[in-house]
Amino acid sequence: MNWNVLIPELVLSLGILLVFVLDLFSDKKHYRALSILSALVPIASLISLLFVQYPAKALFDLFEVNALNLLGKAVLYMLTSLVLFSMHDYYKKKDSVYTELSYLPLLSTLGLSILVSSKNLLLLFVSLELASIGMYVMVSLLRGDVLSKEAGYKYLIIGSVGTSMLALGSVFYYASTGTLFFREYRDENSLFMLSMLLLLSALALKASAVPYHFWTPDAYEGAPTPITGYLSSVPKVALYFLLVQLLGYFYHLKQWLVLVALLSLLSMFYANFVAYAQRSVKRLLAYSTIAHAGYFLLGISTVDPYLQKALLFYVSLYAFASLGAFTLLSVLEKKPGFSHHMLDYRGLFKEHPVLASLLALFLFAFIGIPPMALFVGKLGLFMGLVNTLLLPLALAFVVASIISAGYYLRVIVSMFLEEGEKRFPPTKVSGGEALTLLLCSLFVVLLGIFPHLLYDLIRI
């Protein structure tokens, strides 16, 4: 047994166990200390990546590490640590301190960390469920908030549909190939096609792609805002690092391109048009996530190293921008009476110039305005589609991105150019929130100016 490849997951597991045991014997007044300790666990896992020897396999070849999935794990650990650092003050202000929140995000990240190394459908299923169950609970954990319970319930029900599709797809895959290990299969029989359809649908549901997106606006709006930040960043990175590796087993099927293109076009245009009708900024960003699922799926429409590198660069930086935006929303939400309605954002620049400027920075990043790193990701994705002769998809990507600019700019105009009708008490940014906002904004700007710092690490 090669335990070396499992070092990051073992460190994460021991950290979860430690926080869990301390939680059993601690009072709620120690929640802050538990939060800080739990935020340090992913950092320990991040450091342990340096000691992993790759490429290598373990667990009877079910688990594989290589340069690509180790990079994915590094991004996962950084994002999880930032989420844990930023969430403490929010829950305290909301009088909703559940000490379980110290280790639930770690449990989900453990599942996602195993997910990106899965070489077998059985391990993929177990790891995805480990990640999902933690997320269902976290969405519901806001004391006395009906929307949070409703969001958790909807997420659980629709997530169960995804689980069923994944299980059924795995059965058909085994029936057609005779194994649960991923492998290139050239016999295009109907059973194998059905398995591909179900597996892709299950992962598209987790990625919030249309028409499997129904849970996303309600779950994002009802969940505690730091958890919305987690949902919009950590699972996305894991899913696309996994999908890039799965692409090698399905790319030769014409049906794969048709299905991915259809999911992508539906997600981009449906979400971008519906976002204009939203009055809640939090819900608007949920539709932005759905639209971005469409952009990201373009990166797995066909095999091309340039295209996949651009996708992974784009999704990694999008995760930091999205986490930064939702952290900022959680800071604003600590104001009594603040509801995320568009009217509440009017005149925000006069009251909180730094917060308004940072939110504008993240929104500009979503649009893809240089020098933000997401511009580099969008440009790389567009060039990759052109190089692979998928010109209609490249054109659709540009049109959808232009359409999306309108609703992001509407929020920016409200903050900077309109007068606020309501007055809210001032809000205080905690140390954890400040650290998260600082690092997210730095990554988004610096990696836009020096993209090679991350691009060179992505080895397809």
CSV table of C-alpha atoms in Angstrom, one decimal, residues 121-324:
chain,number,residue,atom,x,y,z
A,121,LEU,CA,-16.9,5.1,-10.6
A,122,LEU,CA,-17.4,3.5,-7.2
A,123,LEU,CA,-14.8,5.8,-5.5
A,124,LEU,CA,-16.2,8.8,-7.5
A,125,PHE,CA,-19.7,8.0,-6.2
A,126,VAL,CA,-18.6,7.7,-2.5
A,127,SER,CA,-16.5,10.8,-2.6
A,128,LEU,CA,-19.1,12.9,-4.3
A,129,GLU,CA,-21.7,11.8,-1.7
A,130,LEU,CA,-19.3,12.6,1.2
A,131,ALA,CA,-18.9,16.1,-0.2
A,132,SER,CA,-22.6,16.6,-0.9
A,133,ILE,CA,-24.0,15.5,2.5
A,134,GLY,CA,-21.9,18.0,4.3
A,135,MET,CA,-23.1,20.7,1.9
A,136,TYR,CA,-26.8,19.8,2.4
A,137,VAL,CA,-26.3,20.3,6.1
A,138,MET,CA,-24.3,23.5,5.8
A,139,VAL,CA,-27.0,25.1,3.6
A,140,SER,CA,-29.6,24.5,6.3
A,141,LEU,CA,-27.6,25.7,9.3
A,142,LEU,CA,-28.9,29.2,9.9
A,143,ARG,CA,-30.9,29.5,13.1
A,144,GLY,CA,-34.6,30.5,12.8
A,145,ASP,CA,-34.3,31.2,9.0
A,146,VAL,CA,-37.0,29.4,7.0
A,147,LEU,CA,-35.4,30.2,3.7
A,148,SER,CA,-32.3,28.3,4.8
A,149,LYS,CA,-34.2,25.2,5.7
A,150,GLU,CA,-36.2,25.4,2.5
A,151,ALA,CA,-33.0,25.8,0.5
A,152,GLY,CA,-31.4,22.8,2.3
A,153,TYR,CA,-34.4,20.6,1.6
A,154,LYS,CA,-34.6,21.5,-2.1
A,155,TYR,CA,-30.8,21.0,-2.5
A,156,LEU,CA,-31.2,17.6,-0.8
A,157,ILE,CA,-34.1,16.5,-3.0
A,158,ILE,CA,-32.6,17.6,-6.3
A,159,GLY,CA,-29.1,16.5,-5.2
A,160,SER,CA,-30.6,13.0,-4.7
A,161,VAL,CA,-31.8,13.0,-8.3
A,162,GLY,CA,-28.2,13.6,-9.3
A,163,THR,CA,-27.0,10.8,-7.1
A,164,SER,CA,-29.6,8.5,-8.7
A,165,MET,CA,-28.4,9.4,-12.2
A,166,LEU,CA,-24.8,8.8,-11.2
A,167,ALA,CA,-25.6,5.4,-9.7
A,168,LEU,CA,-27.7,4.4,-12.7
A,169,GLY,CA,-25.0,5.6,-15.2
A,170,SER,CA,-22.4,3.6,-13.3
A,171,VAL,CA,-24.5,0.5,-13.6
A,172,PHE,CA,-24.9,1.0,-17.4
A,173,TYR,CA,-21.2,1.7,-17.7
A,174,TYR,CA,-20.3,-1.5,-15.9
A,175,ALA,CA,-22.8,-3.4,-18.1
A,176,SER,CA,-21.3,-2.1,-21.3
A,177,THR,CA,-17.6,-2.2,-20.4
A,178,GLY,CA,-17.3,-4.9,-17.7
A,179,THR,CA,-15.5,-2.6,-15.3
A,180,LEU,CA,-16.0,0.4,-13.1
A,181,PHE,CA,-12.6,1.8,-13.9
A,182,PHE,CA,-12.5,4.7,-16.4
A,183,ARG,CA,-11.1,3.5,-19.7
A,184,GLU,CA,-11.4,4.5,-23.3
A,185,TYR,CA,-14.1,2.4,-24.8
A,186,ARG,CA,-14.6,2.3,-28.6
A,187,ASP,CA,-17.7,0.2,-29.0
A,188,GLU,CA,-20.4,2.8,-29.3
A,189,ASN,CA,-23.4,0.7,-28.2
A,190,SER,CA,-26.6,2.1,-26.8
A,191,LEU,CA,-25.9,1.0,-23.2
A,192,PHE,CA,-22.5,2.9,-23.2
A,193,MET,CA,-24.2,6.0,-24.7
A,194,LEU,CA,-26.8,5.9,-22.0
A,195,SER,CA,-24.2,5.6,-19.3
A,196,MET,CA,-22.4,8.6,-20.7
A,197,LEU,CA,-25.6,10.7,-20.8
A,198,LEU,CA,-26.4,9.8,-17.2
A,199,LEU,CA,-22.9,10.4,-15.9
A,200,LEU,CA,-22.6,13.7,-17.7
A,201,SER,CA,-26.1,14.8,-16.5
A,202,ALA,CA,-25.2,13.9,-12.9
A,203,LEU,CA,-22.0,16.0,-13.0
A,204,ALA,CA,-23.9,18.8,-14.9
A,205,LEU,CA,-26.4,18.9,-12.0
A,206,LYS,CA,-23.6,19.4,-9.5
A,207,ALA,CA,-22.1,22.1,-11.8
A,208,SER,CA,-25.4,24.0,-12.0
A,209,ALA,CA,-25.7,23.6,-15.7
A,210,VAL,CA,-29.1,24.1,-17.4
A,211,PRO,CA,-31.5,22.2,-17.4
A,212,TYR,CA,-30.2,20.7,-14.1
A,213,HIS,CA,-29.9,24.1,-12.4
A,214,PHE,CA,-33.2,24.3,-10.5
A,215,TRP,CA,-31.6,24.0,-7.1
A,216,THR,CA,-29.0,26.7,-7.6
A,217,PRO,CA,-30.9,30.0,-7.2
A,218,ASP,CA,-32.9,28.8,-4.2
A,219,ALA,CA,-29.9,27.1,-2.5
A,220,TYR,CA,-27.6,30.1,-3.1
A,221,GLU,CA,-30.2,32.6,-1.9
A,222,GLY,CA,-31.3,30.6,1.2
A,223,ALA,CA,-27.9,29.4,2.4
A,224,PRO,CA,-25.9,31.4,4.9
A,225,THR,CA,-23.8,33.7,2.7
A,226,PRO,CA,-20.4,32.3,3.6
A,227,ILE,CA,-21.7,28.8,2.6
A,228,THR,CA,-23.0,30.3,-0.7
A,229,GLY,CA,-19.4,31.4,-1.2
A,230,TYR,CA,-18.2,27.8,-0.5
A,231,LEU,CA,-20.8,26.3,-2.9
A,232,SER,CA,-19.8,28.7,-5.7
A,233,SER,CA,-16.1,28.1,-5.5
A,234,VAL,CA,-14.8,24.8,-4.0
A,235,PRO,CA,-17.0,22.2,-5.6
A,236,LYS,CA,-16.7,24.0,-9.0
A,237,VAL,CA,-12.9,23.7,-9.0
A,238,ALA,CA,-13.1,20.0,-8.1
A,239,LEU,CA,-15.7,19.2,-10.7
A,240,TYR,CA,-13.9,20.8,-13.6
A,241,PHE,CA,-10.5,19.2,-12.7
A,242,LEU,CA,-12.4,15.9,-12.7
A,243,LEU,CA,-14.2,16.6,-16.0
A,244,VAL,CA,-10.9,17.4,-17.7
A,245,GLN,CA,-9.5,14.1,-16.7
A,246,LEU,CA,-12.8,12.2,-17.7
A,247,LEU,CA,-12.7,13.9,-21.1
A,248,GLY,CA,-9.9,11.6,-22.2
A,249,TYR,CA,-12.4,8.6,-22.0
A,250,PHE,CA,-15.4,10.1,-23.8
A,251,TYR,CA,-14.0,12.7,-26.3
A,252,HIS,CA,-14.1,10.4,-29.3
A,253,LEU,CA,-17.9,10.2,-29.1
A,254,LYS,CA,-19.7,12.6,-31.4
A,255,GLN,CA,-22.6,12.6,-28.9
A,256,TRP,CA,-20.3,14.0,-26.2
A,257,LEU,CA,-19.7,17.2,-28.2
A,258,VAL,CA,-23.4,17.5,-29.0
A,259,LEU,CA,-24.4,17.1,-25.3
A,260,VAL,CA,-21.7,19.4,-23.9
A,261,ALA,CA,-22.5,22.1,-26.5
A,262,LEU,CA,-26.2,21.9,-25.8
A,263,LEU,CA,-25.7,22.1,-22.0
A,264,SER,CA,-23.3,25.0,-22.5
A,265,LEU,CA,-25.5,27.0,-24.9
A,266,LEU,CA,-28.6,26.6,-22.7
A,267,SER,CA,-26.7,27.6,-19.5
A,268,MET,CA,-25.1,30.6,-21.0
A,269,PHE,CA,-28.1,32.2,-22.6
A,270,TYR,CA,-30.9,31.1,-20.3
A,271,ALA,CA,-29.0,32.2,-17.1
A,272,ASN,CA,-27.8,35.5,-18.6
A,273,PHE,CA,-31.3,36.6,-19.7
A,274,VAL,CA,-33.0,35.5,-16.5
A,275,ALA,CA,-30.4,37.3,-14.4
A,276,TYR,CA,-31.7,40.6,-15.7
A,277,ALA,CA,-35.1,40.0,-14.0
A,278,GLN,CA,-33.5,39.5,-10.6
A,279,ARG,CA,-34.0,42.0,-7.8
A,280,SER,CA,-31.7,40.3,-5.3
A,281,VAL,CA,-28.0,40.7,-5.9
A,282,LYS,CA,-27.4,37.3,-4.2
A,283,ARG,CA,-29.8,35.6,-6.5
A,284,LEU,CA,-28.3,37.5,-9.5
A,285,LEU,CA,-24.9,36.0,-8.7
A,286,ALA,CA,-26.5,32.6,-8.5
A,287,TYR,CA,-27.6,33.0,-12.1
A,288,SER,CA,-24.1,34.3,-12.9
A,289,THR,CA,-22.8,31.0,-11.6
A,290,ILE,CA,-25.1,29.1,-13.9
A,291,ALA,CA,-24.0,31.2,-16.9
A,292,HIS,CA,-20.3,30.5,-15.9
A,293,ALA,CA,-21.1,26.8,-15.9
A,294,GLY,CA,-22.0,27.2,-19.5
A,295,TYR,CA,-18.7,29.0,-20.2
A,296,PHE,CA,-16.7,26.3,-18.4
A,297,LEU,CA,-18.4,23.4,-20.2
A,298,LEU,CA,-17.1,24.8,-23.5
A,299,GLY,CA,-13.6,23.9,-22.2
A,300,ILE,CA,-14.5,20.2,-22.2
A,301,SER,CA,-16.2,20.1,-25.6
A,302,THR,CA,-13.2,18.5,-27.3
A,303,VAL,CA,-9.7,17.4,-26.4
A,304,ASP,CA,-7.1,20.2,-26.8
A,305,PRO,CA,-4.5,20.9,-24.2
A,306,TYR,CA,-4.6,24.7,-24.8
A,307,LEU,CA,-8.4,24.7,-24.3
A,308,GLN,CA,-8.3,22.6,-21.1
A,309,LYS,CA,-5.4,24.7,-19.7
A,310,ALA,CA,-7.5,27.9,-20.3
A,311,LEU,CA,-10.5,26.2,-18.7
A,312,LEU,CA,-8.7,25.2,-15.5
A,313,PHE,CA,-7.0,28.7,-15.3
A,314,TYR,CA,-10.4,30.3,-15.7
A,315,VAL,CA,-12.3,28.2,-13.2
A,316,SER,CA,-9.6,28.5,-10.6
A,317,LEU,CA,-9.6,32.3,-10.7
A,318,TYR,CA,-13.4,32.4,-11.0
A,319,ALA,CA,-13.5,30.5,-7.7
A,320,PHE,CA,-11.5,33.2,-6.0
A,321,ALA,CA,-13.5,36.0,-7.5
A,322,SER,CA,-16.8,34.3,-6.6
A,323,LEU,CA,-15.6,33.6,-3.0
A,324,GLY,CA,-14.5,37.3,-2.7
